[in-house]
mmCIF file of C-alpha atoms in Angstrom:
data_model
loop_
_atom_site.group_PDB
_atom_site.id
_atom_site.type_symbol
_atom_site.label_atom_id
_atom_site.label_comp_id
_atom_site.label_asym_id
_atom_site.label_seq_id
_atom_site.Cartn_x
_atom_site.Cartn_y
_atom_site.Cartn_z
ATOM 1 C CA UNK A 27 -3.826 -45.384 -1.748
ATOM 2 C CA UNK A 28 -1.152 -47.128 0.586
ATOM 3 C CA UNK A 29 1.375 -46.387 -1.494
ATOM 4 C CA UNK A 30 -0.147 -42.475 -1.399
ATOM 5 C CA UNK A 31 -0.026 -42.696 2.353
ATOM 6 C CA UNK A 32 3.539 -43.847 3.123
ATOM 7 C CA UNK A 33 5.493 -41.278 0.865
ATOM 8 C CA UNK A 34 3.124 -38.656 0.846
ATOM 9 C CA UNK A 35 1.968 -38.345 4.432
ATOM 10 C CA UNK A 36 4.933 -40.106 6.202
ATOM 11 C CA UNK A 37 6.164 -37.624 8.407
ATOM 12 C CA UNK A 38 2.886 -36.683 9.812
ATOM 13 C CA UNK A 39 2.050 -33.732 11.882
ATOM 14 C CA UNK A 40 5.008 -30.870 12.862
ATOM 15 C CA UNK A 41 7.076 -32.316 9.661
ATOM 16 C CA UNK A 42 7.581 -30.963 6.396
ATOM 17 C CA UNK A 43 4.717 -34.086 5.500
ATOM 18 C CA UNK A 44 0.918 -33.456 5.620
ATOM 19 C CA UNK A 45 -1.786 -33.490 8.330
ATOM 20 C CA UNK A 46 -3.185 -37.081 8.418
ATOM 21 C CA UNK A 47 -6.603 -35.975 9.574
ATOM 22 C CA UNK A 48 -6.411 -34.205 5.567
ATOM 23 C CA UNK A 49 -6.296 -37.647 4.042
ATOM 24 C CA UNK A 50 -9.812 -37.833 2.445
ATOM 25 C CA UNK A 51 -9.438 -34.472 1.379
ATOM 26 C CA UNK A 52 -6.176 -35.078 -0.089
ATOM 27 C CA UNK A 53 -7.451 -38.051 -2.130
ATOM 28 C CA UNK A 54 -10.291 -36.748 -3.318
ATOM 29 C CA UNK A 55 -7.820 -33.733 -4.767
ATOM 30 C CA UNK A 56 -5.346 -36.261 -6.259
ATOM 31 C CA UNK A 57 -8.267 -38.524 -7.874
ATOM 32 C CA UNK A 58 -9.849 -35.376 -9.845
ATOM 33 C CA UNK A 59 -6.581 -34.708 -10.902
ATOM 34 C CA UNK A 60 -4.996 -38.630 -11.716
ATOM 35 C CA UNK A 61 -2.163 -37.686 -9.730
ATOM 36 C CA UNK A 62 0.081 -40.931 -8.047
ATOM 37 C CA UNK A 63 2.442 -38.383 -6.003
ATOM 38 C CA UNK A 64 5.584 -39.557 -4.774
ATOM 39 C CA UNK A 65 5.741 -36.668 -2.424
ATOM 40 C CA UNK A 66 3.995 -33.983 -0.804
ATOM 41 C CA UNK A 67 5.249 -31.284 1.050
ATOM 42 C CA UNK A 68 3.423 -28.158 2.685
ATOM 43 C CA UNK A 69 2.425 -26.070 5.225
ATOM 44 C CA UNK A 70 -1.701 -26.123 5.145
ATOM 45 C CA UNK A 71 -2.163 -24.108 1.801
ATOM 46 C CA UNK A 72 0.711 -24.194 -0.690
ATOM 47 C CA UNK A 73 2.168 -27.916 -1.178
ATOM 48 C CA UNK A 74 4.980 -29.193 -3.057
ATOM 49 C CA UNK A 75 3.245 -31.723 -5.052
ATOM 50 C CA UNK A 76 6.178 -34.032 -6.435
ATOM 51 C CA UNK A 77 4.862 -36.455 -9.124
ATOM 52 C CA UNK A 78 7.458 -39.161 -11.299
ATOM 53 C CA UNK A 79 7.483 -36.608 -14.043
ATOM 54 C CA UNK A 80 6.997 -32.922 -12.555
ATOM 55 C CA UNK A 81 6.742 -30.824 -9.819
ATOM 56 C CA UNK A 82 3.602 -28.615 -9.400
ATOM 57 C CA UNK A 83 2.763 -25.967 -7.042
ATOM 58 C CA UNK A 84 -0.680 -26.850 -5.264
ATOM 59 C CA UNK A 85 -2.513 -23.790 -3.779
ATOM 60 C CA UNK A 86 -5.882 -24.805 -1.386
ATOM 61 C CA UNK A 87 -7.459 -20.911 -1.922
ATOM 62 C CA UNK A 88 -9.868 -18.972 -0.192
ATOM 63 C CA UNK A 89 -11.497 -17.565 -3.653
ATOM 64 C CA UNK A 90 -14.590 -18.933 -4.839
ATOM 65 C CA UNK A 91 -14.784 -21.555 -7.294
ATOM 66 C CA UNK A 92 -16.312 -18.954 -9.553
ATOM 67 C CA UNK A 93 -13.428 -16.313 -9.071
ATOM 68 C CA UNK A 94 -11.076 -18.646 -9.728
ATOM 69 C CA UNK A 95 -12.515 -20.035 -12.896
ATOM 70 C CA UNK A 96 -13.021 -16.537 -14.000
ATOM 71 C CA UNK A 97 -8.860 -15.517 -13.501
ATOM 72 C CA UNK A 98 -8.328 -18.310 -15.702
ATOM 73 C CA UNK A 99 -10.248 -17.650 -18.083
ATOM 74 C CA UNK A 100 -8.627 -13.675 -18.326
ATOM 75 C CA UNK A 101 -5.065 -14.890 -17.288
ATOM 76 C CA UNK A 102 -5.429 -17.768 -20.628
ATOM 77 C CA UNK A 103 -6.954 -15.201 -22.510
ATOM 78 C CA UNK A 104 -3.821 -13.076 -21.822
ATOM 79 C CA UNK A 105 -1.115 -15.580 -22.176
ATOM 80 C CA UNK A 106 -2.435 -16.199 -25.700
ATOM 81 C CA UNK A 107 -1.915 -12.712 -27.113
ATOM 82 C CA UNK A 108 1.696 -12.845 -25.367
ATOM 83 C CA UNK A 109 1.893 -12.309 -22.183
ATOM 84 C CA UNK A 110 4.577 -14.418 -20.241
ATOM 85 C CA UNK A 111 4.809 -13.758 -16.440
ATOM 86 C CA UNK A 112 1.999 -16.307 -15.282
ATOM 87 C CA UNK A 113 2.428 -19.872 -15.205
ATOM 88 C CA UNK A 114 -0.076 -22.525 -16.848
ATOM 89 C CA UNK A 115 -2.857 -23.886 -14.281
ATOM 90 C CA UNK A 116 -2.771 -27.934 -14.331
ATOM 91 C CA UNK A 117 -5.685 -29.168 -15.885
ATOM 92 C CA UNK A 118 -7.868 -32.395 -14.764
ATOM 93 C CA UNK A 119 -8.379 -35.485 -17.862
ATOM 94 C CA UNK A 120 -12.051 -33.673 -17.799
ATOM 95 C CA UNK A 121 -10.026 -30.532 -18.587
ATOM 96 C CA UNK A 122 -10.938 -28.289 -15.183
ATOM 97 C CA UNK A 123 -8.082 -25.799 -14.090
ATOM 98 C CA UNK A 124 -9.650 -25.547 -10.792
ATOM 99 C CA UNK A 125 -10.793 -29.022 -8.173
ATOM 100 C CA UNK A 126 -13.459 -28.401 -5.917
ATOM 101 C CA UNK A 127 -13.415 -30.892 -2.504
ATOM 102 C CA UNK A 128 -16.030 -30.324 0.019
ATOM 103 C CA UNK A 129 -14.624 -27.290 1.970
ATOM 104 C CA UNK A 130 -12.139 -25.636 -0.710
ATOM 105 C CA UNK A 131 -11.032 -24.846 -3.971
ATOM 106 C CA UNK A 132 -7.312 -26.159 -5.529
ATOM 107 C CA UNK A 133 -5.711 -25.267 -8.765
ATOM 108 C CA UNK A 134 -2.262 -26.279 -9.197
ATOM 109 C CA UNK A 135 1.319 -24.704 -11.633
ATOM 110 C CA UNK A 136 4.556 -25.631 -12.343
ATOM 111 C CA UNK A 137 6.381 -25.283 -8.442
ATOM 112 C CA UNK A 138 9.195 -22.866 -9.138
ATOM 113 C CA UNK A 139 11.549 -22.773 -6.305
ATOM 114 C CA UNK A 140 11.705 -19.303 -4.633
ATOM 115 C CA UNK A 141 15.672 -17.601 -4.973
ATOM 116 C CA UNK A 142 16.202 -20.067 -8.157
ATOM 117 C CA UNK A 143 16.647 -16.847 -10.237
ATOM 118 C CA UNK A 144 17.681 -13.045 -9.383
ATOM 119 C CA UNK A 145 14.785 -10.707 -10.940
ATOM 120 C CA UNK A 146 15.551 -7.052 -10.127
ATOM 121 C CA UNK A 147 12.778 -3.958 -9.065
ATOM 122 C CA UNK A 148 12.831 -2.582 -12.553
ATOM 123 C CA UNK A 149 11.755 -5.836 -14.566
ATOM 124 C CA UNK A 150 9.100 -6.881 -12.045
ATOM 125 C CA UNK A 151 7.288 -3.450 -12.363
ATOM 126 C CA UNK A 152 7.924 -3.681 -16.352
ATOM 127 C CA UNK A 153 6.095 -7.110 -16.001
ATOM 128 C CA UNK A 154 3.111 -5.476 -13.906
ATOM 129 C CA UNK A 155 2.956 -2.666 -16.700
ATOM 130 C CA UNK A 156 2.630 -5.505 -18.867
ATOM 131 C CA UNK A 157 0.437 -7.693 -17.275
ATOM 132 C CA UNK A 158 -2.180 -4.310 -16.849
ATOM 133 C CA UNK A 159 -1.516 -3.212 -20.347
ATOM 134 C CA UNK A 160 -2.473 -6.907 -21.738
ATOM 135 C CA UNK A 161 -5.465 -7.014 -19.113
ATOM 136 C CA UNK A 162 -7.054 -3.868 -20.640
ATOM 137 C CA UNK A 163 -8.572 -5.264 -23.912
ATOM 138 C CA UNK A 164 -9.287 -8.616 -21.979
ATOM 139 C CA UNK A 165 -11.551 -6.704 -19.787
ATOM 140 C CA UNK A 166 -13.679 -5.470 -22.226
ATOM 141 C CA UNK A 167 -15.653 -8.696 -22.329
ATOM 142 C CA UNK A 168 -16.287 -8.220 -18.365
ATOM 143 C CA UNK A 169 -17.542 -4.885 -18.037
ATOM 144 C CA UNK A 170 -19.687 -5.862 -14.993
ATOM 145 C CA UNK A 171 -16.101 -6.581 -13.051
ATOM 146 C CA UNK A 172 -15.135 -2.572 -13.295
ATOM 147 C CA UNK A 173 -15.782 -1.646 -9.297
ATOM 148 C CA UNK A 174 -15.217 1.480 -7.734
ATOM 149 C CA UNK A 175 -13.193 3.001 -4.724
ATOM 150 C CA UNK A 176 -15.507 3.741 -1.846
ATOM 151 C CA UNK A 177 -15.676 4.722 1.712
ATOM 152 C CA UNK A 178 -14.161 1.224 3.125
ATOM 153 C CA UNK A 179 -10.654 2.255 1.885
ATOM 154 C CA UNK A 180 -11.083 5.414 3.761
ATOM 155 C CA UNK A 181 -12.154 3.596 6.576
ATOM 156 C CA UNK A 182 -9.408 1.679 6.968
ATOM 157 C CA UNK A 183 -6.585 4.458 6.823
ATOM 158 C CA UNK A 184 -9.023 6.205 9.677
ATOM 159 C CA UNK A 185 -8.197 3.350 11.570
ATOM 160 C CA UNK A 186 -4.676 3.539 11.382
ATOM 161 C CA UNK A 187 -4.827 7.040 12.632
ATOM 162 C CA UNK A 188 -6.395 5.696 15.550
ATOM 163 C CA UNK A 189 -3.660 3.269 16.158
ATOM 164 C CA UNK A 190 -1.134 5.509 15.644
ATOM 165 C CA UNK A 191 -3.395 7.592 19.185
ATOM 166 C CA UNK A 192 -3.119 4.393 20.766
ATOM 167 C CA UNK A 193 0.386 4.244 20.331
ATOM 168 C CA UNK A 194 1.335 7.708 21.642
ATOM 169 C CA UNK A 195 -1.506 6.747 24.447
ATOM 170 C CA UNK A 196 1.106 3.845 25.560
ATOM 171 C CA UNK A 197 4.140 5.474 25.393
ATOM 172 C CA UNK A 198 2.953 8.221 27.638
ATOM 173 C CA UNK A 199 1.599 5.585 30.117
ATOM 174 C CA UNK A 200 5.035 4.339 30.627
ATOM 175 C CA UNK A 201 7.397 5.320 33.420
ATOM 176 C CA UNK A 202 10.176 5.357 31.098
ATOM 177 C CA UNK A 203 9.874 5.135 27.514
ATOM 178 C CA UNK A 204 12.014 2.814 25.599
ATOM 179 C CA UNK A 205 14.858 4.248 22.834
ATOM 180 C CA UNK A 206 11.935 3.051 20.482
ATOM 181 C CA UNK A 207 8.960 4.860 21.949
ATOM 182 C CA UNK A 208 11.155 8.344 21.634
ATOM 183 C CA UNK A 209 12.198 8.040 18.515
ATOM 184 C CA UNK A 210 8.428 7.386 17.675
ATOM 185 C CA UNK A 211 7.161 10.092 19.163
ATOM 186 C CA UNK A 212 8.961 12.509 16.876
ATOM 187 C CA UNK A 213 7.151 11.350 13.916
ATOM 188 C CA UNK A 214 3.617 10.633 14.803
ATOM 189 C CA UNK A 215 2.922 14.160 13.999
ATOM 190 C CA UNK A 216 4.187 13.056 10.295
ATOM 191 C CA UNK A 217 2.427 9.956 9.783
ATOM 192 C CA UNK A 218 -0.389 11.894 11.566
ATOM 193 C CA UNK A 219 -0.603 14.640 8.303
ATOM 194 C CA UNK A 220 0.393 12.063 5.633
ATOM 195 C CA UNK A 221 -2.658 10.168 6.782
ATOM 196 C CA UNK A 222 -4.425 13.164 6.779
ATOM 197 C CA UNK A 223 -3.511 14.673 3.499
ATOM 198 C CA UNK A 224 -4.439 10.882 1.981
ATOM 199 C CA UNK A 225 -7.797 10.540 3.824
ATOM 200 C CA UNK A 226 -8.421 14.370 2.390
ATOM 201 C CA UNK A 227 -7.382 13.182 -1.095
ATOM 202 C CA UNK A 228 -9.218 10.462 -1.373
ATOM 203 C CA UNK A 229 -12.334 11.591 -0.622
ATOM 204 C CA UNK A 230 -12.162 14.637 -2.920
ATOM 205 C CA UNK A 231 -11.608 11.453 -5.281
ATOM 206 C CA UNK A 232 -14.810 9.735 -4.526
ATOM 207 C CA UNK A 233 -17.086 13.045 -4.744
ATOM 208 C CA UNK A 234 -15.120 14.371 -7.971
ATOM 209 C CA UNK A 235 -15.026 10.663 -9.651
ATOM 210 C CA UNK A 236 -17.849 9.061 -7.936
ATOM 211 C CA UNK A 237 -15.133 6.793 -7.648
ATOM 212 C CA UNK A 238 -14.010 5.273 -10.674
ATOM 213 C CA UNK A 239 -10.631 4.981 -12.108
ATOM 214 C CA UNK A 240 -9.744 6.630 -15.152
ATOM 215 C CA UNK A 241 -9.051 2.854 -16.629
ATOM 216 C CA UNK A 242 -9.563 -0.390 -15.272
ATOM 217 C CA UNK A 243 -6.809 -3.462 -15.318
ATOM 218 C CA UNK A 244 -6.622 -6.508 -13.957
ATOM 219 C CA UNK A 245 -4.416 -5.574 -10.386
ATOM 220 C CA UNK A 246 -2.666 -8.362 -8.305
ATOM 221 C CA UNK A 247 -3.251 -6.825 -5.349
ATOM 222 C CA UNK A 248 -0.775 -8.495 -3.102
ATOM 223 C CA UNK A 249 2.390 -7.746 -5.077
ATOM 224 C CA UNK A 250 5.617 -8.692 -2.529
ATOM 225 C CA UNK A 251 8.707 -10.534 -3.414
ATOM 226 C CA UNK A 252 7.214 -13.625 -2.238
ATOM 227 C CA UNK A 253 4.181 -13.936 -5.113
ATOM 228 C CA UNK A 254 7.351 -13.564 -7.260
ATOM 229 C CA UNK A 255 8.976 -16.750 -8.945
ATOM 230 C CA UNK A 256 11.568 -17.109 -11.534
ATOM 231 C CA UNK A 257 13.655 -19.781 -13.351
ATOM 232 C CA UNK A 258 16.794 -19.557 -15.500
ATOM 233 C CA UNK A 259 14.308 -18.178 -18.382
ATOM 234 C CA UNK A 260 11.446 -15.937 -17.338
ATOM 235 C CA UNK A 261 9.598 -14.430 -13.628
ATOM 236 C CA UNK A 262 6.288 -15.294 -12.918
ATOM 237 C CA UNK A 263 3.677 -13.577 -10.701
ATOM 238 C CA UNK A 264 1.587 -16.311 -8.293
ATOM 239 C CA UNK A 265 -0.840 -16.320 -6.347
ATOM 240 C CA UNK A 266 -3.669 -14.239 -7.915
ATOM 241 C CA UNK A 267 -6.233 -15.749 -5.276
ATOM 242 C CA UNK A 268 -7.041 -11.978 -4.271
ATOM 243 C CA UNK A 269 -6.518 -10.662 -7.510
ATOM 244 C CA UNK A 270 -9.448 -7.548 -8.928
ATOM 245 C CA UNK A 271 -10.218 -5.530 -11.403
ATOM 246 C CA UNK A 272 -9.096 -1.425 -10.569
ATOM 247 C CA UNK A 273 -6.761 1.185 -11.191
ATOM 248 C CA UNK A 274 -2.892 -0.132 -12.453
ATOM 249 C CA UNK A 275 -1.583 2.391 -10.185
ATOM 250 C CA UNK A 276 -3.200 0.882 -7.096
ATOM 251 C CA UNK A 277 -0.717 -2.058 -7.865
ATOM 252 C CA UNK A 278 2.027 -0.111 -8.834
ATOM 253 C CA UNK A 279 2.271 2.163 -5.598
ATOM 254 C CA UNK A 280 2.041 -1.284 -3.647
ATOM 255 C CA UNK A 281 5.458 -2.394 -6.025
ATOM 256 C CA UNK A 282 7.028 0.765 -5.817
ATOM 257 C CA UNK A 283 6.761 0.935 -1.826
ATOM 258 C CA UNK A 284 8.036 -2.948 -1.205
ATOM 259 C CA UNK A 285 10.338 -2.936 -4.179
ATOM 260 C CA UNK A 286 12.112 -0.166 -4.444
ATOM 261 C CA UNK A 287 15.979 0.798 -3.259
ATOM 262 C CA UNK A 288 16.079 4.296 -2.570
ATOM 263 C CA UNK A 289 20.010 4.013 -2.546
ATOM 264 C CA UNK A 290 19.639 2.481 -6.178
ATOM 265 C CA UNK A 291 19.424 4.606 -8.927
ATOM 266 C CA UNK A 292 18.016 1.852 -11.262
ATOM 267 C CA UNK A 293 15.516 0.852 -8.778
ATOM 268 C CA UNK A 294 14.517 3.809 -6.597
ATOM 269 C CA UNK A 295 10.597 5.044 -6.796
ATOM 270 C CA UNK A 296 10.674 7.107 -9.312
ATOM 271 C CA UNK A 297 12.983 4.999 -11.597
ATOM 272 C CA UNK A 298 10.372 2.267 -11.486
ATOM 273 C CA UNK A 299 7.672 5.148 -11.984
ATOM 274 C CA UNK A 300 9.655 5.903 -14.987
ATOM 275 C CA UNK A 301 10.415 2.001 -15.739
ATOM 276 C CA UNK A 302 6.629 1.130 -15.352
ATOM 277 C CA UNK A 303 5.087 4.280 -17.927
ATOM 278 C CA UNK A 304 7.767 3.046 -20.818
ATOM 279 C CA UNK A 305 5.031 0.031 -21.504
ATOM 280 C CA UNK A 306 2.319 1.634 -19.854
ATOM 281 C CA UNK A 307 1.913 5.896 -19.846
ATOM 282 C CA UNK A 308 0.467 7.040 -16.817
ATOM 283 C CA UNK A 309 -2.848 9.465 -17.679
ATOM 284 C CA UNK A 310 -2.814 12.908 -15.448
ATOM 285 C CA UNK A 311 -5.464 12.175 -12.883
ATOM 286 C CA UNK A 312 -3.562 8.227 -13.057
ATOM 287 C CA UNK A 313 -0.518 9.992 -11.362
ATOM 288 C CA UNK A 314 -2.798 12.195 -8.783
ATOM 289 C CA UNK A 315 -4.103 8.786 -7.417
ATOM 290 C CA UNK A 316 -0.585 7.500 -7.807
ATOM 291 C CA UNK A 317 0.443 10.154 -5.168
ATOM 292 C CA UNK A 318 -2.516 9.239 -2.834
ATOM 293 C CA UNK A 319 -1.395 5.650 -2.514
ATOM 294 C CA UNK A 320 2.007 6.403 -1.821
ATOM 295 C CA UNK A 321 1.204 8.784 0.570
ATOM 296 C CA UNK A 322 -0.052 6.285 2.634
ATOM 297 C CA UNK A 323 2.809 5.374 4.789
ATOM 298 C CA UNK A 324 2.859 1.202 4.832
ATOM 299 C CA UNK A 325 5.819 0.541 6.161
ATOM 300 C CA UNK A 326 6.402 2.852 8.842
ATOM 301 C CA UNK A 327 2.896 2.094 10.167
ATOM 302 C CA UNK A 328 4.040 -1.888 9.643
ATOM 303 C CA UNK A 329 7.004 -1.047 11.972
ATOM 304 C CA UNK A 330 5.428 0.615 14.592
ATOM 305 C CA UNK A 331 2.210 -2.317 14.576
ATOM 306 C CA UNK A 332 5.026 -4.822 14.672
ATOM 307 C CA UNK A 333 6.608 -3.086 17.881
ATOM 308 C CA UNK A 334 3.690 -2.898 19.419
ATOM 309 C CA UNK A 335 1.377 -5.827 18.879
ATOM 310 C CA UNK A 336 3.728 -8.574 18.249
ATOM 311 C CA UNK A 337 8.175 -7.560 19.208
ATOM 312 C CA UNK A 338 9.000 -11.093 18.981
ATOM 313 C CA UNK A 339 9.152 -10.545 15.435
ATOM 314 C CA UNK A 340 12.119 -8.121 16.272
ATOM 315 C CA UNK A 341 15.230 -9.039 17.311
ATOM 316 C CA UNK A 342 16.055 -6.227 20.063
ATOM 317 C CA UNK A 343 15.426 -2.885 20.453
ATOM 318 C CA UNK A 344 18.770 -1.440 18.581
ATOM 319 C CA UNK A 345 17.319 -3.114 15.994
ATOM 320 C CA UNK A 346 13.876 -1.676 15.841
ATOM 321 C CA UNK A 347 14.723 1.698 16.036
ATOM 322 C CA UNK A 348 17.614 0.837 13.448
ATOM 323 C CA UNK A 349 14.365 -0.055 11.287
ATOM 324 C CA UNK A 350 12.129 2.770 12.239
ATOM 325 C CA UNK A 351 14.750 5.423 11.439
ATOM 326 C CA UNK A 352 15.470 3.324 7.713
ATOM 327 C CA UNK A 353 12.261 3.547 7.478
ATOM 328 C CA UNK A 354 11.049 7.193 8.033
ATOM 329 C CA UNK A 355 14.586 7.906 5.466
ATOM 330 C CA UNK A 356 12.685 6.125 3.254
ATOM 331 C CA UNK A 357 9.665 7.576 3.540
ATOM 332 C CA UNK A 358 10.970 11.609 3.223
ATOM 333 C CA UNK A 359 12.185 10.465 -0.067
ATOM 334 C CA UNK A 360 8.521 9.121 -0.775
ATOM 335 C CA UNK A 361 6.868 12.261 0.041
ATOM 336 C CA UNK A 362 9.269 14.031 -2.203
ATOM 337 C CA UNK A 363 8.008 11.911 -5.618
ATOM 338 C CA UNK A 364 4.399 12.453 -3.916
ATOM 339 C CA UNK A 365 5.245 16.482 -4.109
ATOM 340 C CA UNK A 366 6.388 15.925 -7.359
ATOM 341 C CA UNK A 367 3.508 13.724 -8.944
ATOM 342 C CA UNK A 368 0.902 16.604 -8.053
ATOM 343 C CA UNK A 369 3.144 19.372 -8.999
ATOM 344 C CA UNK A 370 3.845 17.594 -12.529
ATOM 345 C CA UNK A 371 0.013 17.592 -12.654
ATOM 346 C CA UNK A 372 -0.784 21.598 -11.993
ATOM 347 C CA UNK A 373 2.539 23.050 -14.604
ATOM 348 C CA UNK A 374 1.528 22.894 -18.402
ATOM 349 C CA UNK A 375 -1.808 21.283 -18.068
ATOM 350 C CA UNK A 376 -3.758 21.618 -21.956
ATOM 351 C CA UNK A 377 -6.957 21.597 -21.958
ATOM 352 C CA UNK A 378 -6.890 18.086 -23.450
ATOM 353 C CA UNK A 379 -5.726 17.096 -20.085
ATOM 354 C CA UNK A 380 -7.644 18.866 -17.738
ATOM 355 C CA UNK A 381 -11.204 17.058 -19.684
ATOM 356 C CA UNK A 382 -9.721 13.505 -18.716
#
């Protein structure tokens, strides 16, 4: 235990070390595990765990014990009929992938160090086509997991149409509007119909569909470049804490709008549309819902929340309308694929394809 203490929690609070008022906790995760770290490093969730023969990647997670038991048990069920972007979970002697302490839940994989390997746009979303492809036959065993969309994701896109009132409410309380606040105002009207025409969408959805997804895989949820990994052989998706079981393209509009390069052919939206249904064919009504989740505009309403709840995030204001007007760029070429998703959908439909 001293030994545990003086390299592991050294440096004490504001350092790269840990919190000493964590100690107990801390031990009780190492003992379950048989760790004698040399070195721990965090910053109150994910830890550097540096032991004489390995380093692992400690998460503390908000799931349930039972959740996280459960991914493991689909993620190792997955890895064994060949699936390769998820790293192996540490196991206790006892053989548990997952520690429980008195207020949270740890599981533990190989650290990877983040920027220790280049992966581009196009082979992540080829991994997430994989990783939903091999999830389909998993999730036949767990047909009580197959949820539904309902009225709380329509709730909170009314919301952000209420911000986006708030906003225009502030700029029009203000003497003089900022370089910002006018180039804002000539697109709420935009984000204002794009909301629109996705509220609308989705809630023809939920009466036609009741809800459901045309097929079920196991989604991510939070894909971003920083729940991506790689080393000098293979990428790895992390962090599956918030992980669930619904449509693939609910994770794929998520990659397309924080991966993609609109200036790059091989990784613009609809090459990694095109990327993604090479290992995994999108169905009709698949691309339909496609085009309702990119319609949704994330980033632009990510700007304009930054701006105004929390500018210290940007640098100046040159910069922040430099970002809004990237952004809204961006997003015209969105609606375009979103205008061509539904339109593939009405030309040359067989009757086949109008029954699914």
């Amino acid at each position: 235990p001293n030994r545990f203490f003086r390299y592991s929690f050294g440096v004490g609070r504001g350092g790269c070390g840990l919190d000493f008022t964590r100690y107990d906790e801390w031990k009780m995760v190492c003992d379950q595990y048989g760790w004698q770290p040399v070195r721990v490093e965090g910053d109150g969730r994910v830890f550097k765990v540096t032991l004489p023969d390995r380093e692992l990647g400690l998460k503390r997670s908000g799931a349930s014990y039972e959740k996280l038991m459960l991914l493991h048990r689909i993620l190792e069920k997955m890895n064994h009929q060949g699936f390769v972007h998820t790293l192996p979970w540490e196991l206790t002697p006892e053989g548990e992938p997952v520690v429980r302490t008195r207020t949270s839940c740890w599981y533990a994989v190989p650290w990877k160090e983040k920027g220790a390997g280049e992966v581009c746009a196009r082979d992540v979303v080829m991994g997430l086509a994989h990783l939903h492809r091999f999830s389909e036959p998993v999730l036949k065993d767990y047909p009580e997991l197959a949820g539904k969309t309902d009225e709380r994701l329509i709730g909170k896109w009314e919301e952000k149409r209420q911000d986006l009132k708030s906003y225009q409410e502030q700029i029009r309380a203000r003497e003089f509007p900022s370089p910002f606040d006018q180039s804002a105002e000539q697109i709420f009207k935009q984000l204002d119909q794009s909301l629109s025409f996705a509220i609308r969408g989705m809630k023809r959805y939920l009466e036609s569909e009741d809800g459901a997804p045309p097929r079920y895989a196991l989604c991510h949820i939070r894909i971003h470049p920083g729940n991506i990994v790689a080393d000098q052989e293979n990428f790895y998706f992390i962090d599956f804490d918030h992980a669930g079981v619904d449509s693939p393209v609910r994770d794929l509009a998520l990659a397309v709008e924080r991966l993609s390069d609109p200036s790059d052919p091989k990784n613009s939206p609809s090459a990694l549309i095109q990327a993604y249904e090479e290992i995994c064919p999108l169905r009709p009504k698949e691309k339909k819902l496609l085009g309702l989740y990119l319609s949704y505009p994330e980033r632009l309403l990510k700007t304009l929340r930054i701006y105004y709840h929390d500018p210290k995030l940007l640098n100046d204001e040159p910069e922040a309308v430099s970002r809004l007007e990237q952004e809204m760029a961006r997003y015209e070429k969105t609606k375009a694929l979103v205008r061509r998703l539904w339109s593939n959908r009405k030309k040359g439909k067989t009757n086949k394809e109008k029954r699914r």
